Amino acid sequence: MRDAIDIVAEPYAFTLSRKHCALLIIDMQRDFLEPGGFGEMLGNDVSQLRRTIEPNQRLLTAWRANDLLTLHTREGHRPDLSDLPLAKKIRGRSETCIGDAGPMGRILVRGEPGHDIIAELYPELGEPVIDKPGKGAFYATDLHAILQHRGVKQLVVTGVTTEVCVNTTVREANDRGYECLVLEDCGVYDFP
Ligand code: C5J
């Protein structure tokens, strides 16, 4: 089997190395994606995000079938909120904010039902889950160390939302020397 897989990408073609790549699925959490969750409570149309579930499932299935590394992230905070900056807490100007009681437990608090990953993409044993307090997956986490231990040099990044946590994570990854590939529509490709 060839190690390299050539992928049509913008602005340049991307050569994915099976030996050195990992899939990073960002924040596919119940509170963001499920009807009745925090996102919907804020007035977001969760059907827009839910369109990404099926393509991500296909991608994850292909990735697992090829025995490639997958990591998942969850955005959330300690139950005592000691890792929640005031600026983040008040940023939404919402009556209900992070740490308050929400429709699926305390909002974006670790261990609460809404904070967990949706059943459709639930991590399997051996797939690291990174709990992150920020938008970027590298900030205040051990993601970089885990990737280094596994020899990862390339990241394929999907998840929600493209313009916030995916975007922030990709910029952080670039600064740490990873080559990144972001999937259009969060995973329309059936590779590798
Ligand atoms: C946001 C995220 N949008 N996962 N989180 O706050 O993009």
mmCIF file of C-alpha atoms and ligand atoms in Angstrom:
data_model
loop_
_atom_site.group_PDB
_atom_site.id
_atom_site.type_symbol
_atom_site.label_atom_id
_atom_site.label_comp_id
_atom_site.label_asym_id
_atom_site.label_seq_id
_atom_site.Cartn_x
_atom_site.Cartn_y
_atom_site.Cartn_z
ATOM 1 C CA MET A 1 0.000 0.000 0.000
ATOM 2 C CA ARG A 2 1.336 3.442 -0.882
ATOM 3 C CA ASP A 3 1.971 5.720 2.074
ATOM 4 C CA ALA A 4 1.125 8.888 0.162
ATOM 5 C CA ILE A 5 -2.368 9.841 -0.950
ATOM 6 C CA ASP A 6 -2.699 12.780 -3.333
ATOM 7 C CA ILE A 7 -5.641 15.017 -2.570
ATOM 8 C CA VAL A 8 -6.988 17.844 -4.673
ATOM 9 C CA ALA A 9 -6.962 20.856 -2.381
ATOM 10 C CA GLU A 10 -6.792 24.626 -2.361
ATOM 11 C CA PRO A 11 -4.605 26.579 -2.643
ATOM 12 C CA TYR A 12 -2.307 23.609 -3.377
ATOM 13 C CA ALA A 13 -2.620 19.853 -3.789
ATOM 14 C CA PHE A 14 -2.100 18.029 -0.476
ATOM 15 C CA THR A 15 -0.110 14.825 -0.135
ATOM 16 C CA LEU A 16 -1.391 12.941 2.857
ATOM 17 C CA SER A 17 0.980 10.493 4.524
ATOM 18 C CA ARG A 18 -0.716 7.535 6.183
ATOM 19 C CA LYS A 19 2.237 7.217 8.561
ATOM 20 C CA HIS A 20 2.149 10.794 9.763
ATOM 21 C CA CYS A 21 -1.450 11.954 9.617
ATOM 22 C CA ALA A 22 -4.270 12.152 12.118
ATOM 23 C CA LEU A 23 -7.918 13.108 11.899
ATOM 24 C CA LEU A 24 -8.980 15.783 14.369
ATOM 25 C CA ILE A 25 -12.724 16.114 14.864
ATOM 26 C CA ILE A 26 -13.602 19.348 16.586
ATOM 27 C CA ASP A 27 -16.424 19.774 19.121
ATOM 28 C CA MET A 28 -19.151 17.544 17.682
ATOM 29 C CA GLN A 29 -20.936 17.937 21.018
ATOM 30 C CA ARG A 30 -24.568 17.420 21.939
ATOM 31 C CA ASP A 31 -25.031 20.985 23.157
ATOM 32 C CA PHE A 32 -23.954 22.369 19.783
ATOM 33 C CA LEU A 33 -25.670 19.854 17.500
ATOM 34 C CA GLU A 34 -28.749 18.378 19.091
ATOM 35 C CA PRO A 35 -32.211 19.889 18.950
ATOM 36 C CA GLY A 36 -33.002 21.096 22.471
ATOM 37 C CA GLY A 37 -29.363 21.845 23.258
ATOM 38 C CA PHE A 38 -27.586 25.065 24.198
ATOM 39 C CA GLY A 39 -27.009 26.073 20.564
ATOM 40 C CA GLU A 40 -30.674 25.858 19.710
ATOM 41 C CA MET A 41 -31.544 27.643 22.938
ATOM 42 C CA LEU A 42 -29.414 30.569 21.699
ATOM 43 C CA GLY A 43 -31.485 30.638 18.525
ATOM 44 C CA ASN A 44 -29.059 28.793 16.248
ATOM 45 C CA ASP A 45 -30.484 26.691 13.453
ATOM 46 C CA VAL A 46 -28.906 23.369 14.393
ATOM 47 C CA SER A 47 -30.012 21.769 11.131
ATOM 48 C CA GLN A 48 -27.123 23.668 9.496
ATOM 49 C CA LEU A 49 -24.655 21.906 11.777
ATOM 50 C CA ARG A 50 -26.443 18.569 11.637
ATOM 51 C CA ARG A 51 -25.762 18.380 7.894
ATOM 52 C CA THR A 52 -22.141 17.669 8.822
ATOM 53 C CA ILE A 53 -22.904 14.544 10.855
ATOM 54 C CA GLU A 54 -23.383 12.086 8.026
ATOM 55 C CA PRO A 55 -20.268 13.109 6.029
ATOM 56 C CA ASN A 56 -18.210 13.025 9.210
ATOM 57 C CA GLN A 57 -19.546 9.548 9.996
ATOM 58 C CA ARG A 58 -18.459 8.356 6.563
ATOM 59 C CA LEU A 59 -15.048 9.883 7.036
ATOM 60 C CA LEU A 60 -14.611 8.433 10.520
ATOM 61 C CA THR A 61 -15.657 4.972 9.320
ATOM 62 C CA ALA A 62 -13.091 5.129 6.498
ATOM 63 C CA TRP A 63 -10.414 6.376 8.868
ATOM 64 C CA ARG A 64 -11.075 3.595 11.360
ATOM 65 C CA ALA A 65 -11.158 0.962 8.606
ATOM 66 C CA ASN A 66 -7.658 2.132 7.618
ATOM 67 C CA ASP A 67 -6.381 1.985 11.202
ATOM 68 C CA LEU A 68 -5.474 5.658 11.220
ATOM 69 C CA LEU A 69 -5.388 7.831 14.302
ATOM 70 C CA THR A 70 -8.448 9.898 15.181
ATOM 71 C CA LEU A 71 -8.684 12.449 17.983
ATOM 72 C CA HIS A 72 -11.797 14.235 19.193
ATOM 73 C CA THR A 73 -12.155 17.529 21.029
ATOM 74 C CA ARG A 74 -14.792 18.909 23.370
ATOM 75 C CA GLU A 75 -15.080 22.546 24.321
ATOM 76 C CA GLY A 76 -15.893 22.940 28.008
ATOM 77 C CA HIS A 77 -14.839 23.951 31.466
ATOM 78 C CA ARG A 78 -14.132 22.588 34.921
ATOM 79 C CA PRO A 79 -17.229 22.326 37.113
ATOM 80 C CA ASP A 80 -15.858 25.086 39.376
ATOM 81 C CA LEU A 81 -15.360 27.294 36.268
ATOM 82 C CA SER A 82 -11.869 28.208 37.416
ATOM 83 C CA ASP A 83 -10.672 27.915 33.808
ATOM 84 C CA LEU A 84 -13.404 30.175 32.401
ATOM 85 C CA PRO A 85 -12.235 33.734 31.764
ATOM 86 C CA LEU A 86 -14.806 36.395 32.572
ATOM 87 C CA ALA A 87 -14.458 37.781 29.046
ATOM 88 C CA LYS A 88 -15.589 34.441 27.603
ATOM 89 C CA LYS A 89 -18.413 34.075 30.115
ATOM 90 C CA ILE A 90 -20.004 37.434 29.337
ATOM 91 C CA ARG A 91 -19.121 37.583 25.645
ATOM 92 C CA GLY A 92 -22.438 36.160 24.399
ATOM 93 C CA ARG A 93 -24.497 38.805 26.259
ATOM 94 C CA SER A 94 -26.926 35.967 26.836
ATOM 95 C CA GLU A 95 -29.118 35.627 29.921
ATOM 96 C CA THR A 96 -27.947 32.047 30.206
ATOM 97 C CA CYS A 97 -24.235 31.488 29.891
ATOM 98 C CA ILE A 98 -21.494 28.906 30.371
ATOM 99 C CA GLY A 99 -21.836 27.137 33.707
ATOM 100 C CA ASP A 100 -25.553 27.867 34.104
ATOM 101 C CA ALA A 101 -28.199 25.154 34.065
ATOM 102 C CA GLY A 102 -29.095 24.421 30.445
ATOM 103 C CA PRO A 103 -31.371 21.996 28.663
ATOM 104 C CA MET A 104 -28.769 19.190 28.837
ATOM 105 C CA GLY A 105 -27.101 19.915 32.149
ATOM 106 C CA ARG A 106 -24.769 22.774 33.003
ATOM 107 C CA ILE A 107 -23.737 24.531 29.822
ATOM 108 C CA LEU A 108 -20.290 23.586 28.473
ATOM 109 C CA VAL A 109 -19.241 22.004 31.746
ATOM 110 C CA ARG A 110 -17.217 18.795 31.656
ATOM 111 C CA GLY A 111 -19.130 15.704 32.681
ATOM 112 C CA GLU A 112 -22.541 17.145 31.773
ATOM 113 C CA PRO A 113 -24.643 15.338 29.122
ATOM 114 C CA GLY A 114 -24.671 18.294 26.718
ATOM 115 C CA HIS A 115 -20.890 18.569 26.818
ATOM 116 C CA ASP A 116 -20.396 15.062 25.481
ATOM 117 C CA ILE A 117 -19.909 14.028 21.871
ATOM 118 C CA ILE A 118 -22.952 13.034 19.822
ATOM 119 C CA ALA A 119 -23.678 9.302 19.622
ATOM 120 C CA GLU A 120 -23.183 9.217 15.838
ATOM 121 C CA LEU A 121 -19.497 10.117 16.185
ATOM 122 C CA TYR A 122 -18.783 8.757 19.639
ATOM 123 C CA PRO A 123 -15.069 8.113 20.237
ATOM 124 C CA GLU A 124 -13.892 4.531 20.357
ATOM 125 C CA LEU A 125 -11.334 3.139 22.756
ATOM 126 C CA GLY A 126 -7.887 4.329 21.687
ATOM 127 C CA GLU A 127 -9.141 7.591 20.176
ATOM 128 C CA PRO A 128 -7.898 10.397 22.441
ATOM 129 C CA VAL A 129 -10.470 12.967 23.573
ATOM 130 C CA ILE A 130 -9.059 16.429 24.184
ATOM 131 C CA ASP A 131 -10.984 18.592 26.635
ATOM 132 C CA LYS A 132 -10.266 22.193 25.744
ATOM 133 C CA PRO A 133 -11.279 25.358 27.563
ATOM 134 C CA GLY A 134 -10.684 27.588 24.546
ATOM 135 C CA LYS A 135 -11.599 27.769 20.903
ATOM 136 C CA GLY A 136 -8.257 26.376 19.745
ATOM 137 C CA ALA A 137 -7.534 22.722 20.555
ATOM 138 C CA PHE A 138 -3.896 23.435 21.481
ATOM 139 C CA TYR A 139 -4.551 26.108 24.090
ATOM 140 C CA ALA A 140 -4.212 24.685 27.636
ATOM 141 C CA THR A 141 -4.358 21.050 26.467
ATOM 142 C CA ASP A 142 -1.932 18.158 25.935
ATOM 143 C CA LEU A 143 -2.844 17.798 22.249
ATOM 144 C CA HIS A 144 0.604 18.789 20.969
ATOM 145 C CA ALA A 145 2.334 16.303 23.289
ATOM 146 C CA ILE A 146 0.022 13.472 22.225
ATOM 147 C CA LEU A 147 0.594 14.222 18.535
ATOM 148 C CA GLN A 148 4.347 14.410 19.043
ATOM 149 C CA HIS A 149 4.409 11.055 20.838
ATOM 150 C CA ARG A 150 2.572 9.486 17.906
ATOM 151 C CA GLY A 151 4.793 11.073 15.247
ATOM 152 C CA VAL A 152 1.924 13.058 13.733
ATOM 153 C CA LYS A 153 2.934 15.772 11.268
ATOM 154 C CA GLN A 154 -0.282 16.323 9.353
ATOM 155 C CA LEU A 155 -3.799 17.039 10.576
ATOM 156 C CA VAL A 156 -7.036 16.596 8.711
ATOM 157 C CA VAL A 157 -9.472 18.816 10.575
ATOM 158 C CA THR A 158 -13.270 18.688 10.549
ATOM 159 C CA GLY A 159 -16.037 19.524 12.984
ATOM 160 C CA VAL A 160 -17.908 22.601 14.146
ATOM 161 C CA THR A 161 -17.754 25.411 13.635
ATOM 162 C CA THR A 162 -15.494 26.072 10.661
ATOM 163 C CA GLU A 163 -15.164 29.791 11.353
ATOM 164 C CA VAL A 164 -14.481 29.509 15.091
ATOM 165 C CA CYS A 165 -12.946 26.411 16.658
ATOM 166 C CA VAL A 166 -11.808 24.710 13.447
ATOM 167 C CA ASN A 167 -10.240 27.935 12.182
ATOM 168 C CA THR A 168 -8.527 28.716 15.496
ATOM 169 C CA THR A 169 -7.184 25.174 15.824
ATOM 170 C CA VAL A 170 -5.765 25.143 12.300
ATOM 171 C CA ARG A 171 -3.916 28.408 12.909
ATOM 172 C CA GLU A 172 -2.512 27.062 16.175
ATOM 173 C CA ALA A 173 -1.474 23.844 14.412
ATOM 174 C CA ASN A 174 0.276 25.730 11.619
ATOM 175 C CA ASP A 175 2.276 27.710 14.140
ATOM 176 C CA ARG A 176 3.399 24.421 15.715
ATOM 177 C CA GLY A 177 4.587 23.002 12.402
ATOM 178 C CA TYR A 178 1.702 20.760 11.372
ATOM 179 C CA GLU A 179 0.466 20.622 7.795
ATOM 180 C CA CYS A 180 -3.302 20.988 7.866
ATOM 181 C CA LEU A 181 -6.116 20.053 5.571
ATOM 182 C CA VAL A 182 -9.609 21.370 6.262
ATOM 183 C CA LEU A 183 -12.404 19.475 4.618
ATOM 184 C CA GLU A 184 -15.021 21.352 2.644
ATOM 185 C CA ASP A 185 -18.487 20.823 4.123
ATOM 186 C CA CYS A 186 -16.776 19.042 7.008
ATOM 187 C CA GLY A 187 -15.890 15.893 5.203
ATOM 188 C CA VAL A 188 -17.327 15.223 1.775
ATOM 189 C CA TYR A 189 -14.323 13.061 0.869
ATOM 190 C CA ASP A 190 -14.300 9.318 1.347
ATOM 191 C CA PHE A 191 -10.550 9.097 1.811
ATOM 192 C CA PRO A 192 -8.148 7.607 2.593
HETATM 193 C C1 C5J B 1 -17.940 28.010 19.321
HETATM 194 C C2 C5J B 1 -16.926 26.074 18.340
HETATM 195 N N1 C5J B 1 -18.473 28.421 18.172
HETATM 196 N N2 C5J B 1 -16.770 24.765 18.558
HETATM 197 N N3 C5J B 1 -17.369 26.799 19.410
HETATM 198 O O1 C5J B 1 -17.972 28.705 20.290
HETATM 199 O O2 C5J B 1 -16.715 26.562 17.253
#
